Coordinates of C-alpha atoms in Angstrom, one line a residue:
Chain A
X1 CA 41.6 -3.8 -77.1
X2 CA 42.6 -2.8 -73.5
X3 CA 39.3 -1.9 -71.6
X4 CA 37.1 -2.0 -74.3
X5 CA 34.0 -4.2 -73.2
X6 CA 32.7 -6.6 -76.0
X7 CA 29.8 -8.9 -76.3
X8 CA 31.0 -12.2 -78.1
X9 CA 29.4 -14.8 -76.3
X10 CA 27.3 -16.0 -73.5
X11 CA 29.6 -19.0 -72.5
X12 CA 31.7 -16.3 -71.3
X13 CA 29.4 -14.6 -68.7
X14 CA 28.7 -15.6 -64.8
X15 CA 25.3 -15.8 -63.8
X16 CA 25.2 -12.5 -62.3
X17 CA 26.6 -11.0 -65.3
X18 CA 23.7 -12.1 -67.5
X19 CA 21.3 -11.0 -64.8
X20 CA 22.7 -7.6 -65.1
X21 CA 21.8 -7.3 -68.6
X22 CA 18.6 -8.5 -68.9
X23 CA 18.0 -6.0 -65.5
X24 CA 19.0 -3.5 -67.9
X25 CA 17.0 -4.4 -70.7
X26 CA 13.7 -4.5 -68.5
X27 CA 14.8 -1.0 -67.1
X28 CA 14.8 0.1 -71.3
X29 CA 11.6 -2.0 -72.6
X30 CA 10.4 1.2 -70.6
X31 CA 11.7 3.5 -73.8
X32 CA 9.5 2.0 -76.3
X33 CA 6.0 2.5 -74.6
X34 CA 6.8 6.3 -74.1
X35 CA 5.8 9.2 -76.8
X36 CA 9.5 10.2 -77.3
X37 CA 11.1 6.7 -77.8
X38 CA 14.4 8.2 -77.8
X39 CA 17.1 8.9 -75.3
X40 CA 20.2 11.5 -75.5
X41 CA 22.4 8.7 -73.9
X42 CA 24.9 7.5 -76.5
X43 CA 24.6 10.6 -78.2
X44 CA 27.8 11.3 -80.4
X45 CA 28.9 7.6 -80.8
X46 CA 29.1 5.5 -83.4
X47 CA 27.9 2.3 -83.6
X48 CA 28.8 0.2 -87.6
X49 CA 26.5 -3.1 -88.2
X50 CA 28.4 -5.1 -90.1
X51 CA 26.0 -7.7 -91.1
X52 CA 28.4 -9.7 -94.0
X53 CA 25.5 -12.8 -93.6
X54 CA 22.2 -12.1 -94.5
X55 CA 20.0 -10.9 -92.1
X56 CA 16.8 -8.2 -91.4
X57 CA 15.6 -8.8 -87.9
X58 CA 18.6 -9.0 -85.9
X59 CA 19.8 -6.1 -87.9
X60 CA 17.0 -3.8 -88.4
X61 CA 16.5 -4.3 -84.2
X62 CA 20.2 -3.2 -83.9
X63 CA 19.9 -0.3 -86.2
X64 CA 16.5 0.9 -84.1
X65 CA 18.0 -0.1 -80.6
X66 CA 21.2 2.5 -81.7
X67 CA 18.4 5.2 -83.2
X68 CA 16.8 5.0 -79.8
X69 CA 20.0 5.4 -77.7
X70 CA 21.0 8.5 -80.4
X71 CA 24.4 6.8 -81.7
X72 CA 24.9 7.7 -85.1
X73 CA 24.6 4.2 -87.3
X74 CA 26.5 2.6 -90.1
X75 CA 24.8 -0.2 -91.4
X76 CA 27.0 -2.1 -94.4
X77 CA 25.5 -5.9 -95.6
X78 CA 27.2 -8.2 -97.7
X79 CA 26.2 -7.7 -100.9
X80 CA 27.6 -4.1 -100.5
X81 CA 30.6 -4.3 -98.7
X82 CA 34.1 -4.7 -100.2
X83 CA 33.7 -8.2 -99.2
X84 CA 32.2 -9.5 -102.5
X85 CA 35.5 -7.8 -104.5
X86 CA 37.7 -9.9 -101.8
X87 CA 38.7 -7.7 -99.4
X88 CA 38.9 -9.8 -96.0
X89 CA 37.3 -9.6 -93.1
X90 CA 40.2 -7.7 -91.1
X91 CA 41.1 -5.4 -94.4
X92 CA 37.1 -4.6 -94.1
X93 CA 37.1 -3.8 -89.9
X94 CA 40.4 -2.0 -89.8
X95 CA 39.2 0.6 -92.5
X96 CA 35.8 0.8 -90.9
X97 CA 38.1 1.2 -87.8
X98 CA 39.9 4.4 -89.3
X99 CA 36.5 6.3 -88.2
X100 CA 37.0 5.8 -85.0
X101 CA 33.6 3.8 -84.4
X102 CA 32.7 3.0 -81.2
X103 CA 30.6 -0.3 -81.2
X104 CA 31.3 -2.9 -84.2
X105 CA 28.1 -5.1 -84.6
X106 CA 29.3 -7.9 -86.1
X107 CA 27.2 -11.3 -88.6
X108 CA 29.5 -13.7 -90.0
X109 CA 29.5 -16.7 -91.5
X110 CA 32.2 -18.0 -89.6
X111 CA 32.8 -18.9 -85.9
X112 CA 34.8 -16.4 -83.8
X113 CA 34.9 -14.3 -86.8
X114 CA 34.0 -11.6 -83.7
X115 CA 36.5 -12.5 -81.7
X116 CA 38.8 -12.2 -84.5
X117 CA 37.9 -8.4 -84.5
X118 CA 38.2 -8.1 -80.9
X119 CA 41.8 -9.1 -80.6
X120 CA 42.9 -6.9 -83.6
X121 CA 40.2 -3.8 -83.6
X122 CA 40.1 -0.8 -81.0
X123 CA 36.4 -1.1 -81.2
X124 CA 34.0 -2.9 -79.2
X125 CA 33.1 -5.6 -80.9
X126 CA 29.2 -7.3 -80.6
X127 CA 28.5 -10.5 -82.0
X128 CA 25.3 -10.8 -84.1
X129 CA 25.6 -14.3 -84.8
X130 CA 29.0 -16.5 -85.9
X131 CA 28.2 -19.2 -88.1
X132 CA 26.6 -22.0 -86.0
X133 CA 28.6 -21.0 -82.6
X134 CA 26.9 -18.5 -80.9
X135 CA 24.1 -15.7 -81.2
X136 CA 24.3 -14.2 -77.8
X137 CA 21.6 -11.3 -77.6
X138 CA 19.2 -13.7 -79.8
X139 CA 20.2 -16.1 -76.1
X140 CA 19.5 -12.8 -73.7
X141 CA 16.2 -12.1 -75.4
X142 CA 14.7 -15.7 -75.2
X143 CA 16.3 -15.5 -71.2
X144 CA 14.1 -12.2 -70.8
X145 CA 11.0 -13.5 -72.4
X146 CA 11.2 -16.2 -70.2
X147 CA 11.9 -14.4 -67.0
X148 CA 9.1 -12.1 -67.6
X149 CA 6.5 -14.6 -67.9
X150 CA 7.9 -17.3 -65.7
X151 CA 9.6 -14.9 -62.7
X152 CA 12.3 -17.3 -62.4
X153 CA 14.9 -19.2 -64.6
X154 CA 16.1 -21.4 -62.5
X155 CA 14.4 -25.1 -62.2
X156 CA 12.4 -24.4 -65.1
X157 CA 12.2 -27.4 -67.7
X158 CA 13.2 -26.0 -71.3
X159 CA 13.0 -28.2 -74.4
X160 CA 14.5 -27.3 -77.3
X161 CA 13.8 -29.0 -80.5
X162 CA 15.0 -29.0 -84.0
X163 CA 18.2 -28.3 -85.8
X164 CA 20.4 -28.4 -82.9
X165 CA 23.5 -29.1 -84.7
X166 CA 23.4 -25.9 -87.4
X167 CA 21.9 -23.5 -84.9
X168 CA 24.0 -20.8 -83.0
X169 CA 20.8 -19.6 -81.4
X170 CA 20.1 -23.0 -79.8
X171 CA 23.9 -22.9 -78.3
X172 CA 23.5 -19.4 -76.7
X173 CA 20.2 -20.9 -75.4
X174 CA 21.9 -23.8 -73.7
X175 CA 24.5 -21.9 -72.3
X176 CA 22.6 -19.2 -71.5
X177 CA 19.8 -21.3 -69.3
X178 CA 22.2 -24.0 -67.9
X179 CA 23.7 -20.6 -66.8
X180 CA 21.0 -19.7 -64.6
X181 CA 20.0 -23.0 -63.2
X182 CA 16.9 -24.2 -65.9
X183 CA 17.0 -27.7 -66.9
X184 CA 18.0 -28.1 -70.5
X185 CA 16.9 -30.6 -72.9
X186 CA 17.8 -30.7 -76.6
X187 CA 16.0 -32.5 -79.2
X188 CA 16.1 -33.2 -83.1
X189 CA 16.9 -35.8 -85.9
X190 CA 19.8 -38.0 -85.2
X191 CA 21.1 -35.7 -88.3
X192 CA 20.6 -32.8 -86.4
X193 CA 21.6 -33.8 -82.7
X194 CA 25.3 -33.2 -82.5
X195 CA 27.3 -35.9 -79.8
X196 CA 28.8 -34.0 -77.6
X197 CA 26.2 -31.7 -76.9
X198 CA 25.6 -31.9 -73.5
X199 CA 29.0 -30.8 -72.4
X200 CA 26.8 -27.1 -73.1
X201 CA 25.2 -28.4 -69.9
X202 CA 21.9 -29.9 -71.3
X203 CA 20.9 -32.9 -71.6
X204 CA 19.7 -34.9 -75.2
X205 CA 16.8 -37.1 -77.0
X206 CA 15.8 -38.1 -80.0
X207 CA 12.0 -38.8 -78.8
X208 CA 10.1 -35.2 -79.0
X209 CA 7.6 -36.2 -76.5
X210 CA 10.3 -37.5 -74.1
X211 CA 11.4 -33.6 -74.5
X212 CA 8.3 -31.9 -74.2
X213 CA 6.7 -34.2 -70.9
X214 CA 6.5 -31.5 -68.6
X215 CA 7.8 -28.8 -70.3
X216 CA 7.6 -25.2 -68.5
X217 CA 8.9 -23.6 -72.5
X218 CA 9.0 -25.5 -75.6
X219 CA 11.6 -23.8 -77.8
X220 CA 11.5 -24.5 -81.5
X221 CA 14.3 -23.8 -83.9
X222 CA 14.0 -23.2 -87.3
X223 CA 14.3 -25.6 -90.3
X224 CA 17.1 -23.6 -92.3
X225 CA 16.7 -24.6 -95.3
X226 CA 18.8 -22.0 -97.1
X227 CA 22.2 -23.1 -94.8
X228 CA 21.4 -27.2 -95.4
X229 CA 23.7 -28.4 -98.1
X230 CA 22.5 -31.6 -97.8
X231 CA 19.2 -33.4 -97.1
X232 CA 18.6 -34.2 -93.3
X233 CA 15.8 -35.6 -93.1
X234 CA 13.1 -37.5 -95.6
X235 CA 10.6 -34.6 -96.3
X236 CA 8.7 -31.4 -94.2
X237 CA 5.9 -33.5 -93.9
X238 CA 7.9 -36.6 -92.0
X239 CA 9.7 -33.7 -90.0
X240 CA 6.6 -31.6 -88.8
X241 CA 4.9 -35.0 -87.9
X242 CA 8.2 -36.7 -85.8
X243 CA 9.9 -33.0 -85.0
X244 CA 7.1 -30.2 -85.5
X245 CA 5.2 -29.2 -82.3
X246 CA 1.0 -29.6 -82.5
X247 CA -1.2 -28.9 -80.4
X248 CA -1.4 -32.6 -79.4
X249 CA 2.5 -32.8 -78.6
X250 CA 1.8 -29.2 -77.0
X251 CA -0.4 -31.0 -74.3
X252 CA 1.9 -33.6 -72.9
X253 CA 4.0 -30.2 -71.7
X254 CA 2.6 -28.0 -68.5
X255 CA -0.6 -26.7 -69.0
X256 CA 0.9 -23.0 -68.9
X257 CA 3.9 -23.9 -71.2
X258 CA 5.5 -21.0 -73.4
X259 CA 6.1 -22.0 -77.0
X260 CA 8.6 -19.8 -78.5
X261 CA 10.7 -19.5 -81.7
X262 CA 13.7 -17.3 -83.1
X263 CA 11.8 -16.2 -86.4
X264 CA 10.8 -16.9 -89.1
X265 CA 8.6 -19.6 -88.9
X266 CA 8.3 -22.4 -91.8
X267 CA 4.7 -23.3 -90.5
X268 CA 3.5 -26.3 -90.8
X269 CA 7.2 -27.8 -90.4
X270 CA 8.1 -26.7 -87.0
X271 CA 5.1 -25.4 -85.7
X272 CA 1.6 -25.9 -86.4
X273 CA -0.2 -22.5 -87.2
X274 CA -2.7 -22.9 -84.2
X275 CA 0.1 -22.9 -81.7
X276 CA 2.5 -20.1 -83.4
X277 CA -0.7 -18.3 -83.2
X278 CA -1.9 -19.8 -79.8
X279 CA -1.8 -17.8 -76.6
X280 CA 0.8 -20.0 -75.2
X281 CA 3.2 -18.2 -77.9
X282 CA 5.3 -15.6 -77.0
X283 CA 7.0 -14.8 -80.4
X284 CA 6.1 -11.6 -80.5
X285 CA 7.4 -10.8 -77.1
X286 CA 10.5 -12.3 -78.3
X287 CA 10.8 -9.7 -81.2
X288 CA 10.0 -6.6 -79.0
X289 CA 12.3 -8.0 -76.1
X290 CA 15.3 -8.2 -78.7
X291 CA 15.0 -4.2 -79.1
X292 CA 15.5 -3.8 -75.0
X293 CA 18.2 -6.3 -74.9
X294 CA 20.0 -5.3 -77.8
X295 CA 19.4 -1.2 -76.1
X296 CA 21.3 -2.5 -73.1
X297 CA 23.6 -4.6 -74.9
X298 CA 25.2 -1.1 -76.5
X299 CA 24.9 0.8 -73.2
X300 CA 26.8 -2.0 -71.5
X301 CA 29.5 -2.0 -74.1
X302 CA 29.7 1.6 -74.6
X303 CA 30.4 2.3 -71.3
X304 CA 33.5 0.4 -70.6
X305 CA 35.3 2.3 -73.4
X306 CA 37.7 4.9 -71.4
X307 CA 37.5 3.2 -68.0
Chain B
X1 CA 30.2 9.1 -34.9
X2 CA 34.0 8.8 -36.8
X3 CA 36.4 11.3 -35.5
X4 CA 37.7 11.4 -39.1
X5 CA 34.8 12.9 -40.4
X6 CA 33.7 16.1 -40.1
X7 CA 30.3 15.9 -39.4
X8 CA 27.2 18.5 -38.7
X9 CA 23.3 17.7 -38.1
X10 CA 22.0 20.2 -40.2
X11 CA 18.1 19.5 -40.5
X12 CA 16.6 17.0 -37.7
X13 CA 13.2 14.9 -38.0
X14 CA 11.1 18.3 -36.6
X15 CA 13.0 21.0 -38.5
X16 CA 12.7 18.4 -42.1
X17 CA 9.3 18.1 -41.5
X18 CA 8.2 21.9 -40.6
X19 CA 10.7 22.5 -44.2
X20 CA 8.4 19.9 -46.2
X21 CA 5.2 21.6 -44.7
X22 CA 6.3 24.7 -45.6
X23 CA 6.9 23.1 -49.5
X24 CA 4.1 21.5 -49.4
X25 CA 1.8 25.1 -49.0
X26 CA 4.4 27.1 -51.2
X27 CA 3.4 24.3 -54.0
X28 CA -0.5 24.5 -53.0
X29 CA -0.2 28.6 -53.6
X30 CA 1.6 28.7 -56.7
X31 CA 0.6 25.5 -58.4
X32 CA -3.2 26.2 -59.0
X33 CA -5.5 24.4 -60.6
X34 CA -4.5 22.0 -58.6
X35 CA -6.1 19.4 -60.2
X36 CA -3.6 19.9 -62.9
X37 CA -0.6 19.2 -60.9
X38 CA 1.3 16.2 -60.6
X39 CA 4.8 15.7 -58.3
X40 CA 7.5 14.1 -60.0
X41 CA 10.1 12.9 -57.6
X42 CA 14.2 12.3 -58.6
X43 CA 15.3 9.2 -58.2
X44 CA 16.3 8.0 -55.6
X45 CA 15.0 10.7 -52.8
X46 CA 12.8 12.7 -54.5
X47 CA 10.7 10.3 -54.7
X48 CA 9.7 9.7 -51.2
X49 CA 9.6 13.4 -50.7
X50 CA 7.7 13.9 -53.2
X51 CA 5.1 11.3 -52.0
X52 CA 5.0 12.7 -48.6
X53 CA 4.5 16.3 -50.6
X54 CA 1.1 14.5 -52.1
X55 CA -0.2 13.2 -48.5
X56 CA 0.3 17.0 -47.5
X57 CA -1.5 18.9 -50.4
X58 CA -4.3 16.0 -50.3
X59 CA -4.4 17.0 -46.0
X60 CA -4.8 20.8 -46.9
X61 CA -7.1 20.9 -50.1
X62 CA -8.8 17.4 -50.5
X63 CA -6.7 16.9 -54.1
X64 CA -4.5 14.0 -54.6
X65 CA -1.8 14.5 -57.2
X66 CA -0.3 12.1 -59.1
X67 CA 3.3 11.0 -58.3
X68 CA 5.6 10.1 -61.2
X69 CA 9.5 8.2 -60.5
X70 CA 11.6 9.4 -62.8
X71 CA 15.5 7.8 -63.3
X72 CA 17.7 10.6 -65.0
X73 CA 20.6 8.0 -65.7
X74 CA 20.3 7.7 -69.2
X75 CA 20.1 12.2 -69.5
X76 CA 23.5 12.1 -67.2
X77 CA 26.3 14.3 -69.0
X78 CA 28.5 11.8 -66.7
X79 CA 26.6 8.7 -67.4
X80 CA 30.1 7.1 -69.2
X81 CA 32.7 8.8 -66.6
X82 CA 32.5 6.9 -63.7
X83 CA 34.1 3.3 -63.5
X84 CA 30.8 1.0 -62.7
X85 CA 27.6 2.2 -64.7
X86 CA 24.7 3.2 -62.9
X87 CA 21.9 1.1 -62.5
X88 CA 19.2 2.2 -64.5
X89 CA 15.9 2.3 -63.2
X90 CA 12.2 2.6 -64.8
X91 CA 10.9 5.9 -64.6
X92 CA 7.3 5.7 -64.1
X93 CA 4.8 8.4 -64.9
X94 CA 1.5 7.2 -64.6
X95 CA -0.5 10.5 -66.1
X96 CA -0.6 12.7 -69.0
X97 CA 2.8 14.9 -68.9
X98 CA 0.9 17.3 -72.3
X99 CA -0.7 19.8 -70.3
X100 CA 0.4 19.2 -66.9
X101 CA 1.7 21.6 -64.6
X102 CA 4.8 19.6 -63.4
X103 CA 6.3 20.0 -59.8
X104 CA 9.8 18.3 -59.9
X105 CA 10.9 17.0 -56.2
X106 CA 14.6 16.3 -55.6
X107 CA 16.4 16.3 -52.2
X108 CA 19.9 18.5 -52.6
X109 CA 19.9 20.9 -55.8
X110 CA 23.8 21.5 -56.2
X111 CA 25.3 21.7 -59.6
X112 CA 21.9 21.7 -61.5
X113 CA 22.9 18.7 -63.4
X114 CA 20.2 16.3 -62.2
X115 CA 17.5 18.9 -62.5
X116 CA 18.7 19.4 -66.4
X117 CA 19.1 15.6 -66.8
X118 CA 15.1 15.8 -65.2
X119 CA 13.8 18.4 -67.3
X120 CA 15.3 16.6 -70.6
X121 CA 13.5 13.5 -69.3
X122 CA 10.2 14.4 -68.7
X123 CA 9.7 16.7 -71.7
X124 CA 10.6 13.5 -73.9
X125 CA 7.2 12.2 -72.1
X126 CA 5.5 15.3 -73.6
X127 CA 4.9 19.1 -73.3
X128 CA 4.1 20.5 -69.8
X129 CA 2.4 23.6 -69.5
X130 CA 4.9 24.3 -66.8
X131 CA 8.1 22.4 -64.7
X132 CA 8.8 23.6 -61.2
X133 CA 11.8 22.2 -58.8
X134 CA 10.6 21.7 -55.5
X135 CA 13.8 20.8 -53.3
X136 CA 14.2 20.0 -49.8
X137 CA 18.0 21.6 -49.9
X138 CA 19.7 24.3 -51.7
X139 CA 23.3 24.0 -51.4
X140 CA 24.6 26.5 -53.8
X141 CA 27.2 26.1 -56.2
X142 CA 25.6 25.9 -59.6
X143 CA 27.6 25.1 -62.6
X144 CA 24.4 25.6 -64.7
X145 CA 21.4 28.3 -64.8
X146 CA 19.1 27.0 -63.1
X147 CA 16.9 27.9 -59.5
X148 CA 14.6 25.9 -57.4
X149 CA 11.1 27.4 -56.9
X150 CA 10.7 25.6 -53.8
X151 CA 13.3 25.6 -50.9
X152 CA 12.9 23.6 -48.0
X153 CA 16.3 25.1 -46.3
X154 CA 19.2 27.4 -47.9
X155 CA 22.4 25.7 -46.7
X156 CA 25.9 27.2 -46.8
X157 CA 28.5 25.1 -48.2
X158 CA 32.1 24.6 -49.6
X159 CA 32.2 22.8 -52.5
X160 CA 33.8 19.7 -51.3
X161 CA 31.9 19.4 -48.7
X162 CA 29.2 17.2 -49.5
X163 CA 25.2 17.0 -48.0
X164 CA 23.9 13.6 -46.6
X165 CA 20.0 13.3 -47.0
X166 CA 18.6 10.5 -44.9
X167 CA 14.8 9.5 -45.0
X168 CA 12.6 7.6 -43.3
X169 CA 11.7 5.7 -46.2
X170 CA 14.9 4.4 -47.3
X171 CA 17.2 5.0 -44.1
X172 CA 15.3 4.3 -41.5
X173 CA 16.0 8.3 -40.0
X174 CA 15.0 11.8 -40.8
X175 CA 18.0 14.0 -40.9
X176 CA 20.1 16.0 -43.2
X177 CA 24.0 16.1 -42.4
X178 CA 26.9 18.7 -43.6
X179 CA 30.1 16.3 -44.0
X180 CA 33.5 17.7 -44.3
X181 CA 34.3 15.9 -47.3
X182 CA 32.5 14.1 -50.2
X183 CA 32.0 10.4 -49.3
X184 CA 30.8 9.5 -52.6
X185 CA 30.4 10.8 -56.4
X186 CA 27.4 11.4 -57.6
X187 CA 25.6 11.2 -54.0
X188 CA 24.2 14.9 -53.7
X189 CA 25.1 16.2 -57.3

C-alpha cells in the first residue's frame, strides 16, 4: 500500500524510469558470469511467485533471479494452490500476506488481476503477465536485448508480427518502445490485429513485408494455440507462408536486423528453423537478459518498502 | 569558500602524492611475489588511486599489477535505508581472484563498513591467498574490527565531521578536506 513500490505495468513508466531499470539490469547480467553467482543483497526477504497460469520460463527465471539476490522463495502454481478448491484470488493473497512476504510475483489469467493485489495487499506486487494486457519484464527484457546490440532505442524500426490481439507481451513491447522513441509497427491476421491498436503508439498492417521493409528488429510472437478458442486462421501452413518470417521475408529487412521471439517457438509457423537458429537471432540473449531484468526488477521493488 | 562551513585543507596535491608514494613502497615490501598481486580499488575513489598505485609499483620494480573495480552496493548493510537507491555499478575484475594476493584500495577507511561490504565481494569471486586494505586516509571511528595495512595519513576527527577526498581523476584537484559537518550520507563511510 503506502510506499510500497510495485511493478504492474510499463504504460505506467516515463522514459527515464525504464532506462533506470534496464541500467540496473546491465549493472547485474555482471552476477551471472562470476564463480559465486550470488549476492547477500535481499538477504532475509521474502519474495512468493504466485504463478495461478501456467508457466516455466518466466517463473523458473523469477525463482533463480530471487536465489541470486538471497530472498527466501515461495513458489505456489495453479494446480496446487487453493485456487482449484475455489478460494479467490484475494482469499489466496491475503493469507499468503499473513507471512509478511515482501515481493508478490504475480501470473494471472485475468487483466489487472495485479493491480487488484496492489490496492488491497501490503506487499509489493510484480506482474508476471495479466491475461492479454501486459507482461512488463517480458517488455524490459526484449528493450535490453535490443539496446545491447543496437546502442540505441530510439529511431529504430521494430516490427512486430503475429497474434497481436491475444498477446500481453506484444502490448508491453509497444508501450515499452514507443516509450523510448523506436518506431513501432504491428502486424498479423485481420483476426489477430485488434482496431484500436495504435492508440499503444505504433502504427498497423496487414502486409508482413510492408512490416518488415527496413526493419532494424523483427519481433515474432507466438501462435498460442493452447489460449485460441477458436480458429483464426485457415491452417499453420497458410499462416507460416502469409505471417511466418523466412529467410526470404528476412531479407527485405536491414542487413543487420535482430529476429527475436518470447519463447517457445512453434517452428515452422512463425519462424523458419534457419532464422530461429540464424545469427541474426538473439533468443537466447532474450532468455539470459530476463534473469538481469527480472534481478533488478526485485531490487527496485524491494527497496521502496520502508521509505 | 562558504563561511557556513567549517572547512580545513588537510592533504594538498604534494603532501597526497608523497602519502601515495609512500603506499605505493609499503605495498611493494610487503606484497611479494609481486607478480601475484593485483590492486582492487573501491568504487568510486579507490579506483583511481588504486590505478595510480599500479603506475608507481610498475616505476619502482618493472611489474604491472592488475587493477580490478569493484561496486560494494549490493554487500551494503544500508543498501535499503536510504531514500533513493544507489546506483549500482559493474564491478570488474579482469584476473584470477583463487590465489591472488589482493591489495584493496579505498580513499577514507571510517566505520569499516565498505571494507567489509569489499571483502564479502571479492571472496564471492574466489579465494585469495590474502586481502590487504591500502587507504589513502584513516579517520578513526570504527564500528567494526577491522585495520588498514596501508595508511597514507592518520587524521583526527569527530564523528560528525566528515572527510572530502577530491582527485584529479574525477574532480579536477588533488586535495583532501576536514569539514565541520557531514555534507552527505554515505560520502566517506
Amino acid at each position: 500500500m503506502r510506499g510500497r513500490r510495485h511493478l504492474l505495468e510499463l504504460a505506467a513508466l516515463s522514459a527515464p524510469e525504464i532506462e533506470h531499470l534496464l541500467d540496473l539490469a546491465d549493472s547485474f547480467g555482471g552476477i551471472t558470469q562470476r564463480a559465486i553467482k550470488k549476492v547477500p543483497t535481499l538477504r532475509g526477504r521474502t519474495v512468493v511467485n504466485l504463478f495461478l497460469e501456467a508457466s516455466t520460463r518466466t517463473r523458473t527465471s523469477f525463482e533463480l533471479a530471487a536465489k541470486r539476490l538471497s530472498a527466501d522463495t515461495l513458489s505456489i502454481s495453479g494446480g496446487s494452490s487453493s485456487v482449484v478448491k475455489g478460494e479467490t484470488l484475494l482469499d489466496t493473497a491475503r493469507n499468503l500476506a499473513a507471512y509478511q512476504p515482501d515481493i508478490i510475483v504475480l501470473r494471472h489469467r485475468h487483466a489487472g488481476a495485479p493491480h487488484l493485489l496492489a490496492a488491497n495487499i501490503d506487499a509489493s506486487i510484480v506482474n508476471a503477465g495479466d491475461g492479454a494486457h501486459e507482461h512488463p519484464t517480458q517488455g524490459l527484457l526484449d528493450l535490453l536485448t535490443i539496446r545491447q546490440h543496437k546502442r540505441r532505442i530510439d529511431g529504430l524500426k521494430v516490427a512486430i508480427i503475429g497474434d497481436i490481439a491475444h498477446s500481453r507481451v506484444a502490448r508491453s513491447a509497444i508501450v515499452g518502445l514507443s516509450r523510448l522513441g523506436a518506431q513501432v509497427v504491428v502486424c498479423g491476421p485481420p483476426t489477430m490485429l485488434p482496431p484500436g491498436i495504435e492508440a499503444l503508439g505504433c502504427t498497423a498492417t496487414l502486409c508482413r513485408d510492408e512490416a518488415v521493409a527496413d526493419a532494424d528488429v523483427v519481433m515474432m510472437l507466438r501462435i498460442q494455440k493452447e489460449r485460441l478458442s477458436e480458429e483464426l486462421f485457415p491452417s499453420d501452413r497458410e499462416y507460416a507462408r502469409r505471417y511466418g518470417l523466412d529467410s526470404a521475408t528476412l531479407r527485405k529487412a536491414k542487413p543487420d536486423c535482430l529476429v527475436m521471439h518470447p519463447g517457445p517457438i512453434n517452428r515452422g509457423v512463425e519462424l523458419e528453423p534457419a532464422v530461429a537458429d540464424g545469427p541474426q537471432s538473439i533468443i537466447l540473449d532474450q532468455v539470459t537478459n530476463g534473469l538481469s531484468v527480472r534481478m533488478a526488477v526485485l531490487y527496485h521493488c524491494a527497496g521502496g518498502g520502508e521509505a | 569558500m562558504s563561511a557556513l562551513v567549517d572547512r580545513r585543507l588537510v592533504l594538498d596535491a604534494t603532501a597526497m602524492r608523497r602519502a601515495i608514494r609512500r603506499l605505493a613502497h609499503e605495498i611493494i615490501e610487503k606484497c611479494e611475489p609481486l607478480d601475484r598481486l593485483a590492486l582492487v580499488g573501491v568504487r568510486t575513489r579507490g579506483v583511481p588511486l588504486a590505478h595510480r598505485l599500479q603506475a608507481l609499483v610498475h616505476e619502482v620494480e618493472g611489474v604491472r599489477p592488475p587493477v580490478g573495480e569493484l561496486d560494494i552496493t549490493l554487500y551494503r548493510d544500508d543498501v535499503f535505508e536510504g531514500l533513493d537507491l544507489p546506483v549500482v555499478q559493474p564491478t570488474v575484475l579482469p584476473f584470477e581472484v583463487a590465489g591472488r594476493s589482493i591489495v584493496l584500495v579505498d580513499d577514507v577507511l571510517f566505520t569499516g563498513r565498505t571494507t567489509r561490504a569489499a571483502l564479502d565481494a571479492v571472496m564471492d569471486w574466489g579465494r585469495p591467498r590474502a586481502v590487504h586494505l591500502a587507504v589513502l586516509v584513516d579517520r578513526g571511528h570504527r564500528e567494526l574490527p577491522l585495520h588498514a595495512d596501508f595508511i597514507g595519513a592518520r587524521i583526527e576527527t569527530q564523528r560528525d565531521e566528515s572527510i572530502r577526498v577530491q582527485l584529479c581523476e574525477i574532480d579536477g584537484v588533488d586535495r583532501v578536506d576536514l569539514q565541520g559537518r557531514p555534507e552527505r550520507r554515505g560520502e566517506d563511510a
